[in-house]
Tab-separated table of C-alpha atoms in Angstrom:
chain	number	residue	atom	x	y	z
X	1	UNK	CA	116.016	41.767	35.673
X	2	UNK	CA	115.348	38.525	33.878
X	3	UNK	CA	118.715	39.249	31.499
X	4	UNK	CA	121.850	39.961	33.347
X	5	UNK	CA	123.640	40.648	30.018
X	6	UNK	CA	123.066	44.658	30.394
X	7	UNK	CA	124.645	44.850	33.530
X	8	UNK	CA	124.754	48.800	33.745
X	9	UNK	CA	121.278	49.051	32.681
X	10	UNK	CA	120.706	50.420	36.381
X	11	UNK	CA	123.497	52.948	36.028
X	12	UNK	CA	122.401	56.765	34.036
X	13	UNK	CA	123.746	56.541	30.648
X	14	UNK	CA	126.061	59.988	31.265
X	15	UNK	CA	127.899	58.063	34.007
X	16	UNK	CA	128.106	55.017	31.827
X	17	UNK	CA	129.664	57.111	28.883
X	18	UNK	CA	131.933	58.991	31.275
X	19	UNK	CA	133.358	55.826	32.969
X	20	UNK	CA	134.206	54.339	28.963
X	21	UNK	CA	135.843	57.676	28.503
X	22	UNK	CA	138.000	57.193	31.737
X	23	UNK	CA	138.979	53.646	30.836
X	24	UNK	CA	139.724	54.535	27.490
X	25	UNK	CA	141.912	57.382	28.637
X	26	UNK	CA	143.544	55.997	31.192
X	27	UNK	CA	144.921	52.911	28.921
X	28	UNK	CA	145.733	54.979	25.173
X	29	UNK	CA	147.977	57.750	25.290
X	30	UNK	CA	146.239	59.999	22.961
X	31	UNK	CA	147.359	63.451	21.731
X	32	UNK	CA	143.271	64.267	21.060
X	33	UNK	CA	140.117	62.585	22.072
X	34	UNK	CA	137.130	63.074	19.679
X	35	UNK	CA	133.488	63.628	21.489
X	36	UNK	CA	132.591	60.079	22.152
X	37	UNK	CA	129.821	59.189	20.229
X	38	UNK	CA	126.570	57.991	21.991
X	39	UNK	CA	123.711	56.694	19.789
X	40	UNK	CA	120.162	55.783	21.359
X	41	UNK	CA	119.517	54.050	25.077
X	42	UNK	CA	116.934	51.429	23.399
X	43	UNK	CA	116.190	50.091	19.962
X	44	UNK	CA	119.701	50.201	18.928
X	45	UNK	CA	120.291	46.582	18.472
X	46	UNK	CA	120.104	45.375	14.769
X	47	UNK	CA	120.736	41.706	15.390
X	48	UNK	CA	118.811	39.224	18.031
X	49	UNK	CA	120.035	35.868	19.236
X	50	UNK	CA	117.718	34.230	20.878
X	51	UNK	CA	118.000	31.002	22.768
X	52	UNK	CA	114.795	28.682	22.014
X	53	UNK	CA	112.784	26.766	25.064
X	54	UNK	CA	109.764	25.815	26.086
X	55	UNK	CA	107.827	23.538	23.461
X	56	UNK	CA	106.268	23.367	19.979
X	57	UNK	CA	102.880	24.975	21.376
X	58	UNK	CA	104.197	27.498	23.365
X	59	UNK	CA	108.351	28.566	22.972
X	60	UNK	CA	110.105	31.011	24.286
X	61	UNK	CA	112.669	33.187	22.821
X	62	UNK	CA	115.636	34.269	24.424
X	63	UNK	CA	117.718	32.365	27.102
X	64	UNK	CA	117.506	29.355	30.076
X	65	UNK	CA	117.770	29.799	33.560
X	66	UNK	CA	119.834	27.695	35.409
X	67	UNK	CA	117.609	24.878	35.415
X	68	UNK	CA	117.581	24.651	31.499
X	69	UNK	CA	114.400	26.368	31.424
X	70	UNK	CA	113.420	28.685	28.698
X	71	UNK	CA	113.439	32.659	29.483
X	72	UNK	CA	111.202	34.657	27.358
X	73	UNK	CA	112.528	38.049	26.064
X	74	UNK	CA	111.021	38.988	23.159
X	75	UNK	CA	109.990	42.205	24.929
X	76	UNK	CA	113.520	43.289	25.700
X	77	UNK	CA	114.097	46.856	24.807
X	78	UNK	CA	117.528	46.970	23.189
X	79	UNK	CA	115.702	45.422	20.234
X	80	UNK	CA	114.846	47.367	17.443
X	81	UNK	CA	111.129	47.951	16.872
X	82	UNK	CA	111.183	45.520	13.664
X	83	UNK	CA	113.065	42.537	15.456
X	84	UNK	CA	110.649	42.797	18.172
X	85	UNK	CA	107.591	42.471	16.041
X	86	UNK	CA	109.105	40.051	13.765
X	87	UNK	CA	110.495	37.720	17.223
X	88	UNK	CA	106.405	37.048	17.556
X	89	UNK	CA	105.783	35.946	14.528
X	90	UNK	CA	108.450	33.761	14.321
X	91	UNK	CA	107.383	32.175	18.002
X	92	UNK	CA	103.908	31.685	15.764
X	93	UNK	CA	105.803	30.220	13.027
X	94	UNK	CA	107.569	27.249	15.476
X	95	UNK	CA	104.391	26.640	16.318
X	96	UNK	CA	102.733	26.649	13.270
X	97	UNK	CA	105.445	24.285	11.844
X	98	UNK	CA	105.561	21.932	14.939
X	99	UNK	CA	109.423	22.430	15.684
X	100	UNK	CA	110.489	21.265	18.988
X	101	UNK	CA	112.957	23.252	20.812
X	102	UNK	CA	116.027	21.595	21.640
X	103	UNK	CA	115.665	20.423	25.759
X	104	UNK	CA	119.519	20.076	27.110
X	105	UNK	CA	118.782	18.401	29.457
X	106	UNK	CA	117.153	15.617	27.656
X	107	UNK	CA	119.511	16.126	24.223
X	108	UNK	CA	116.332	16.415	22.433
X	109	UNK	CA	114.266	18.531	19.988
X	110	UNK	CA	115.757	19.747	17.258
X	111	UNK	CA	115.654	23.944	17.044
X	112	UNK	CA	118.192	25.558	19.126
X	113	UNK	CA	118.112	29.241	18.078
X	114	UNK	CA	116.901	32.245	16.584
X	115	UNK	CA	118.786	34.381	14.816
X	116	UNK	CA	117.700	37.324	13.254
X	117	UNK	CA	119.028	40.530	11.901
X	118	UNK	CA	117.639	43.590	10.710
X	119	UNK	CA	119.211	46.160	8.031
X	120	UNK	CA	118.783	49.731	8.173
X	121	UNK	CA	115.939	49.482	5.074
X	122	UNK	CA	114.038	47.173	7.930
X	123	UNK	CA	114.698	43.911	5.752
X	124	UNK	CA	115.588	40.858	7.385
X	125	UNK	CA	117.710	37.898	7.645
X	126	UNK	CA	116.605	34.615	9.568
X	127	UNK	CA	118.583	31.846	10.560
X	128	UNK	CA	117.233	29.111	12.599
X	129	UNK	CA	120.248	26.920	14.388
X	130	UNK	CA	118.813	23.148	14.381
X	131	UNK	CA	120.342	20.221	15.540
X	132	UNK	CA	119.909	18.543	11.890
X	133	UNK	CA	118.262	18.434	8.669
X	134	UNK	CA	115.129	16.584	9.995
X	135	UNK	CA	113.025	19.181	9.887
X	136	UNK	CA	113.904	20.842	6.856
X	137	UNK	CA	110.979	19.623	4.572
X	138	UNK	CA	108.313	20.687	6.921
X	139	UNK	CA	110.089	24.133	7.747
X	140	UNK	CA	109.946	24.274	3.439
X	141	UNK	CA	106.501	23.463	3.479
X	142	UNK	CA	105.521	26.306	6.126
X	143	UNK	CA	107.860	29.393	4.657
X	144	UNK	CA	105.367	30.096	2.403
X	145	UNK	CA	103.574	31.203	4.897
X	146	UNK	CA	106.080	32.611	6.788
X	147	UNK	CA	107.090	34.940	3.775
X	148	UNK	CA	103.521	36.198	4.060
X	149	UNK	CA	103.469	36.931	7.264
X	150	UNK	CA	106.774	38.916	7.412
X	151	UNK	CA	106.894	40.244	3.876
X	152	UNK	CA	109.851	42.018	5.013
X	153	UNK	CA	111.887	38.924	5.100
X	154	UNK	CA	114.674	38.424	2.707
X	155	UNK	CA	116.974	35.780	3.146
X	156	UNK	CA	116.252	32.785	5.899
X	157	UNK	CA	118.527	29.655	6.444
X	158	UNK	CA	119.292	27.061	8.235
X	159	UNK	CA	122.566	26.523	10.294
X	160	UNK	CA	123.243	22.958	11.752
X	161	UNK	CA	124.648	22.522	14.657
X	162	UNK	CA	124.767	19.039	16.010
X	163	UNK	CA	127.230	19.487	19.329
X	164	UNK	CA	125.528	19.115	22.541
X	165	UNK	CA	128.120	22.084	23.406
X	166	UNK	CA	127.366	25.699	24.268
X	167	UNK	CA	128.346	26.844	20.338
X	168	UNK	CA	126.421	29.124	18.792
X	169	UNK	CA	126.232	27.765	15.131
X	170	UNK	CA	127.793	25.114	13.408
X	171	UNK	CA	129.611	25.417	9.762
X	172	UNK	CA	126.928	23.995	7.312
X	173	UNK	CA	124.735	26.562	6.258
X	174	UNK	CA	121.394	25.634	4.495
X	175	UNK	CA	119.585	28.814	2.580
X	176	UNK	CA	115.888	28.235	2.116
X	177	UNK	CA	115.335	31.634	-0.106
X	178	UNK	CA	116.162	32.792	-3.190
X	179	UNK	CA	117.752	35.406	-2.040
X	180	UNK	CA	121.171	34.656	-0.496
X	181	UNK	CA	122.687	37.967	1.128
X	182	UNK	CA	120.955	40.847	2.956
X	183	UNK	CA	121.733	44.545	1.948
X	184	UNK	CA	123.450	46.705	4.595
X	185	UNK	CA	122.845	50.152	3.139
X	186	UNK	CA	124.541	52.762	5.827
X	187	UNK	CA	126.896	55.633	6.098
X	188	UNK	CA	126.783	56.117	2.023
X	189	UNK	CA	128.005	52.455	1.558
X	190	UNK	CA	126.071	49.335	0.644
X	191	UNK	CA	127.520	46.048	1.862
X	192	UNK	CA	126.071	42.825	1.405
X	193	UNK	CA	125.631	40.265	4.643
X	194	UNK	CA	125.638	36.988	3.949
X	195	UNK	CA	123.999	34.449	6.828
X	196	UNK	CA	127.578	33.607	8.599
X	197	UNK	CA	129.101	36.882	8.296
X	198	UNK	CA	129.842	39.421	10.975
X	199	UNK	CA	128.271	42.783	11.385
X	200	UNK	CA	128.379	45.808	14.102
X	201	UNK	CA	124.614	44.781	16.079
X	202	UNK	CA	124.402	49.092	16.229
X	203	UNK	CA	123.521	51.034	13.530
X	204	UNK	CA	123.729	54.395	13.970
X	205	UNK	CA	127.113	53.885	15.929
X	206	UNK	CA	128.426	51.802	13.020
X	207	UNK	CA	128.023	54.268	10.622
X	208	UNK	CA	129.585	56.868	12.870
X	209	UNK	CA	133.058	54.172	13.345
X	210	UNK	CA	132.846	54.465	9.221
X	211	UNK	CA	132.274	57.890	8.951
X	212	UNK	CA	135.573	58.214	11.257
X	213	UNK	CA	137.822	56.311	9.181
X	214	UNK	CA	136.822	58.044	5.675
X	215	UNK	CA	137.434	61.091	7.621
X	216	UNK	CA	140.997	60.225	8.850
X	217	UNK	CA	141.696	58.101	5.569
X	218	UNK	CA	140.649	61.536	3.322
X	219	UNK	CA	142.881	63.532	5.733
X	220	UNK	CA	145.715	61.296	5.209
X	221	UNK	CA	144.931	60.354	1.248
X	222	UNK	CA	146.822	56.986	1.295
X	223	UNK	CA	147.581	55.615	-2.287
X	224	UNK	CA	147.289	52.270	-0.777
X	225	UNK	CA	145.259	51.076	2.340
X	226	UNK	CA	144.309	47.570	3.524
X	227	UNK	CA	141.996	46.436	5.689
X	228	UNK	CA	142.691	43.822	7.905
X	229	UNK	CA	139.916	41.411	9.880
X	230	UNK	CA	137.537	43.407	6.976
X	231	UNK	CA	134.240	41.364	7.535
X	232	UNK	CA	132.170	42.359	4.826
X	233	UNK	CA	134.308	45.271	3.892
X	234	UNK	CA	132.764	48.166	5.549
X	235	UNK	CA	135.767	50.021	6.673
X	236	UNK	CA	137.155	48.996	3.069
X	237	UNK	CA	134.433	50.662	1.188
X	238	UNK	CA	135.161	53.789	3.197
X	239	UNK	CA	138.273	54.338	2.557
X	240	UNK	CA	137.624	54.488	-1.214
X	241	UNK	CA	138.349	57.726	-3.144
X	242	UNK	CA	136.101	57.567	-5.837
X	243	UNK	CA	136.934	61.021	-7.234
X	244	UNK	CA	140.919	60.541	-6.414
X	245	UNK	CA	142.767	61.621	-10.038
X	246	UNK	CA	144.655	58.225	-9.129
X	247	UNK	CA	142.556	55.494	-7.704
X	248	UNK	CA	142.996	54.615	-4.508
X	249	UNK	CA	143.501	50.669	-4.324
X	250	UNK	CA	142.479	49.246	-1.233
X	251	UNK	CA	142.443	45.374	-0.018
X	252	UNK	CA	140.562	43.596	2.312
X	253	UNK	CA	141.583	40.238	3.886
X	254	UNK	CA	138.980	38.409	6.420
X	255	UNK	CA	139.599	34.821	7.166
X	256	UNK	CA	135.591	33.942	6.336
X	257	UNK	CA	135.187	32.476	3.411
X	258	UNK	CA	131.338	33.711	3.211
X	259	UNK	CA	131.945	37.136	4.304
X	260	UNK	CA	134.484	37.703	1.730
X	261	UNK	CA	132.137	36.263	-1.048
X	262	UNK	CA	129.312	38.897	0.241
X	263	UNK	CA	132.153	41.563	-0.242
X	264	UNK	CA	133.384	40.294	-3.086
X	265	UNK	CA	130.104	40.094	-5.039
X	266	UNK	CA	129.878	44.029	-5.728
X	267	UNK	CA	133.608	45.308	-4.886
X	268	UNK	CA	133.860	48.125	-7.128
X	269	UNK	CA	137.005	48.826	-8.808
X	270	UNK	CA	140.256	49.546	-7.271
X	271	UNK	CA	138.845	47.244	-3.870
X	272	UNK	CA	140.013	43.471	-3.780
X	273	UNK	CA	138.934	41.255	-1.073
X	274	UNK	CA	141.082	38.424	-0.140
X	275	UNK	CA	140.169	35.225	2.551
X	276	UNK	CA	143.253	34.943	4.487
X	277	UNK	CA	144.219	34.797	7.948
X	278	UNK	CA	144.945	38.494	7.980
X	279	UNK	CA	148.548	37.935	9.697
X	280	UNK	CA	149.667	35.366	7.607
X	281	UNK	CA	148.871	37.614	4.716
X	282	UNK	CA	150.526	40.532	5.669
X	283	UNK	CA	153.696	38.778	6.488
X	284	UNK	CA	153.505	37.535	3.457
X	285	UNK	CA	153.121	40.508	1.587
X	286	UNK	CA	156.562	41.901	-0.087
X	287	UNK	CA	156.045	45.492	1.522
X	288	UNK	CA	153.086	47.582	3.621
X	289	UNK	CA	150.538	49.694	1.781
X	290	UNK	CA	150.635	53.439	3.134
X	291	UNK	CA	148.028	52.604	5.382
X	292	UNK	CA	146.724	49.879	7.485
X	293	UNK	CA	143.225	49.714	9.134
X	294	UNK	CA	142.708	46.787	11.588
X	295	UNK	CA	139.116	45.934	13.169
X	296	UNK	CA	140.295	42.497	15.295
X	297	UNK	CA	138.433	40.338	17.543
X	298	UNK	CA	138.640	40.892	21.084
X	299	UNK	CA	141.758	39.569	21.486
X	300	UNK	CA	143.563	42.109	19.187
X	301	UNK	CA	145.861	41.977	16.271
X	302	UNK	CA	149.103	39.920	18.453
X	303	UNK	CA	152.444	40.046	19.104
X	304	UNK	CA	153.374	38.653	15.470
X	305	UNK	CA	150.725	41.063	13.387
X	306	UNK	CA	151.920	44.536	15.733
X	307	UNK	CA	155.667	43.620	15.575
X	308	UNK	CA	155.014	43.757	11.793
X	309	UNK	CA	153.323	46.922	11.847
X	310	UNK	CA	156.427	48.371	13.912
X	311	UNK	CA	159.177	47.598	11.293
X	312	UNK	CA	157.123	47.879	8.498
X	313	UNK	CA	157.234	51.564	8.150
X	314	UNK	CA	154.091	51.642	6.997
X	315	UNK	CA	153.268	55.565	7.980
X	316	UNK	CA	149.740	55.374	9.109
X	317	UNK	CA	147.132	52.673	10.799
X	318	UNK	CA	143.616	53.092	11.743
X	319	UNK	CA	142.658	50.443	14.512
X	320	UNK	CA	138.978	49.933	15.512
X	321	UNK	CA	138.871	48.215	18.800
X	322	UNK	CA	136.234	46.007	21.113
X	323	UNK	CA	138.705	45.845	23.682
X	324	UNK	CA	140.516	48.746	24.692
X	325	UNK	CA	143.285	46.579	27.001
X	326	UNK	CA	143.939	44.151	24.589
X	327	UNK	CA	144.359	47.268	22.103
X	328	UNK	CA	146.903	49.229	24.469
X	329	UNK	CA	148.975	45.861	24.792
X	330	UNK	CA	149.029	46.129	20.878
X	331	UNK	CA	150.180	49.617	20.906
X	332	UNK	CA	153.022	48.594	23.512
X	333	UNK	CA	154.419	46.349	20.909
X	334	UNK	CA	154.384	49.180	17.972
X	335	UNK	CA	155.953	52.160	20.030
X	336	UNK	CA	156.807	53.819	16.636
X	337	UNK	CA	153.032	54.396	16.319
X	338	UNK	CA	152.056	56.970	17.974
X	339	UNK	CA	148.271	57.527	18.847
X	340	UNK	CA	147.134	60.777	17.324
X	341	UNK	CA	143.472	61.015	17.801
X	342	UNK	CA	140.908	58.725	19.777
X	343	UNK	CA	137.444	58.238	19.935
X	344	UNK	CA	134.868	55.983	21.969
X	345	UNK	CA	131.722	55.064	20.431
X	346	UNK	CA	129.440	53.161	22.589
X	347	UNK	CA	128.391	50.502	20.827
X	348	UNK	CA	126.845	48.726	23.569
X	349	UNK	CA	125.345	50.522	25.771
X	350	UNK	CA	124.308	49.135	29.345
X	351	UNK	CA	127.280	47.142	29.476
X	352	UNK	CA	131.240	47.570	30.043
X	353	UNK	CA	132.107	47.260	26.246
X	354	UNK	CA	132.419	50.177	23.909
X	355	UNK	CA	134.220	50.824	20.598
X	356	UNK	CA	137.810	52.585	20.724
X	357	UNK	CA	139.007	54.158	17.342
X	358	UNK	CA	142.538	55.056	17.125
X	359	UNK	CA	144.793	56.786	14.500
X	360	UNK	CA	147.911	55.985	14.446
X	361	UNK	CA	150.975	57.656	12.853
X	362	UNK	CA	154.823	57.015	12.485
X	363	UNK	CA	156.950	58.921	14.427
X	364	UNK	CA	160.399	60.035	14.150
X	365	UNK	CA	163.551	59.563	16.665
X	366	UNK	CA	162.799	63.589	17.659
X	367	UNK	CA	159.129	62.190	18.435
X	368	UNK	CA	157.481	64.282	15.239
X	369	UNK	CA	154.674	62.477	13.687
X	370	UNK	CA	154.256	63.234	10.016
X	371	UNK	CA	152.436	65.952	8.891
X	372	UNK	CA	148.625	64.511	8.016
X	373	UNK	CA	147.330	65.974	11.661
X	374	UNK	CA	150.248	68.349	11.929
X	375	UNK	CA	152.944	67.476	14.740
């Protein structure tokens, strides 16, 4: 293998699922475990980054060896079939455009990376990481072209990143099209992605995590819900309750600035997005909603966010994890929140990672949760 990312790609996707399930298991203390949901072996990925090497005339796309050199994998099969088409003609259009690739061990060039994402109508977003602006004009002067030759493009930026560091992106983003934000149109909701905003890289197992929490959330019928570490408000969107006889009123707080403005830009009513650190703003808050969801990094929500959540008394909390042993810490801190149902969704298949949804529910001192699920 060229890629050592996947490293279970050897290993039968049954066994891979069933050792998730086991891990999960053996770390949340769950009354019921949903089927675990699987989506596709290949194709799955909506989102490419893609390391850029080689030169001008010829780059590749997609890491360096250990010497620095570039590693071509635009062929790489997690890829859906629309990034992988559109990876060669943006190779053509670096070359077209004469933009070096950025050597590290020389700390020259200028183009670092390629990233690209693809929403579920095939559109798709481009955002080439450069070392600085010197470029810009002629990369103006050639997206014309580019725009021709991948008529499905939508919104394309650039994203400088002047550290000789191993950072992804940098903060200052520069959009070259009119068109600012892509449309993520999936599991009944639209969201908008804007070019430095998060967003689940698999489809089909994305809209099954928000199909979850409307399903729990409609069970449950909160008045109030927010949704912590929201990104661009997907799980926020689902819990709406558009034919409730009283609205529902949900809030979403994400400490990005530019995800919040994609979410922000077509919130309908009764849904408020905030830009907050989402602890801070809870602690800040003079008393819970009636339900929390929390989607956190890997790291998890923390000691100060989970201790909250215990003497809150906030009756109900959806968590969506990356990391199931970061999330079972989490639940150690909140032991009035009792796990009700689980569910894995591989997210990322061929590797260790997977999704963990959990519902959560207040118990009393005789151990009864409240009635939602039944006890």
């Amino acid at each position: 293998m060229r890629c050592r990312s996947c490293s279970l790609l050897e290993l039968p996707r049954a066994r891979q699922l069933e050792d998730k399930e086991q891990h999960a298991r053996s770390l949340v203390p769950a009354t019921t475990w949903l089927p675990s949901v699987a989506g596709p072996d290949d194709g799955f990925r909506n989102k490419a980054k893609m390391v850029v090497g080689g030169s001008s005339s010829e780059p590749t796309l997609g890491i360096l060896d250990r010497s620095s050199a570039g590693v071509d994998l635009r062929d790489c099969r997690l890829h859906s079939p629309g990034l992988a088409d559109a990876l060669e003609v943006v190779a053509a259009f670096i070359t077209l455009a004469g933009l070096s690739p950025y050597d590290v061990a020389l700390r020259r060039g200028e183009l670092k990376h390629v990233l690209l994402t693809e929403s579920p109508d095939s559109e798709l977003m481009l955002r080439l990481v450069v070392r600085s602006t010197a470029d810009e004009a002629r990369i103006r002067k050639h997206l014309p072209w580019l725009l021709e030759a991948l008529p499905a493009l939508r919104v394309m930026s650039l994203n400088i990143q002047p550290a000789h560091a191993a950072v992804l992106e940098g903060e200052r983003e520069i959009v070259l099209t009119e068109q600012a934000s892509l449309p993520m149109r999936l599991a009944g909701l639209e969201l908008a992605l804007r070019p430095q905003s998060f967003f689940q890289t698999n489809t089909l197992v994305a809209e099954a995590l928000y199909a979850q929490a409307r399903d729990w959330v409609g069970a449950i019928d909160p008045g109030t819900v927010w949704d912590l570490y929201c990104g661009v408000g997907g799980f926020a969107l689902a819990c709406m309750a558009p034919g409730r006889p009283t609205p529902r009123r949900v809030t979403g707080v994400e400490v990005s600035v530019e995800a919040v403005a994609a979410a922000s830009a077509s919130a309908p009513p009764g849904v408020t997005f905030v830009s907050a650190d989402a602890t801070d703003w809870a602690l800040a808050q003079p008393g819970p909603p009636d339900l929390v969801v929390v989607n956190p990094p890997r790291r998890g929500i923390g000691p100060a966010l989970a201790g909250w959540l215990e003497e809150s008394g906030v009756e109900h909390v959806v968590y969506s994890s990356c990391n199931a042993q970061s999330l079972a810490e989490d639940l150690a801190a909140m032991p009035s929140l009792r796990p009700l149902e689980a569910r894995v969704l591989d997210m990322f298949p061929h590797t260790s990672h997977y999704e963990l949804m959990v519902l959560l529910a207040r118990g009393d001192d005789s151990g009864q949760v409240h009635p939602a699920f039944g006890t």
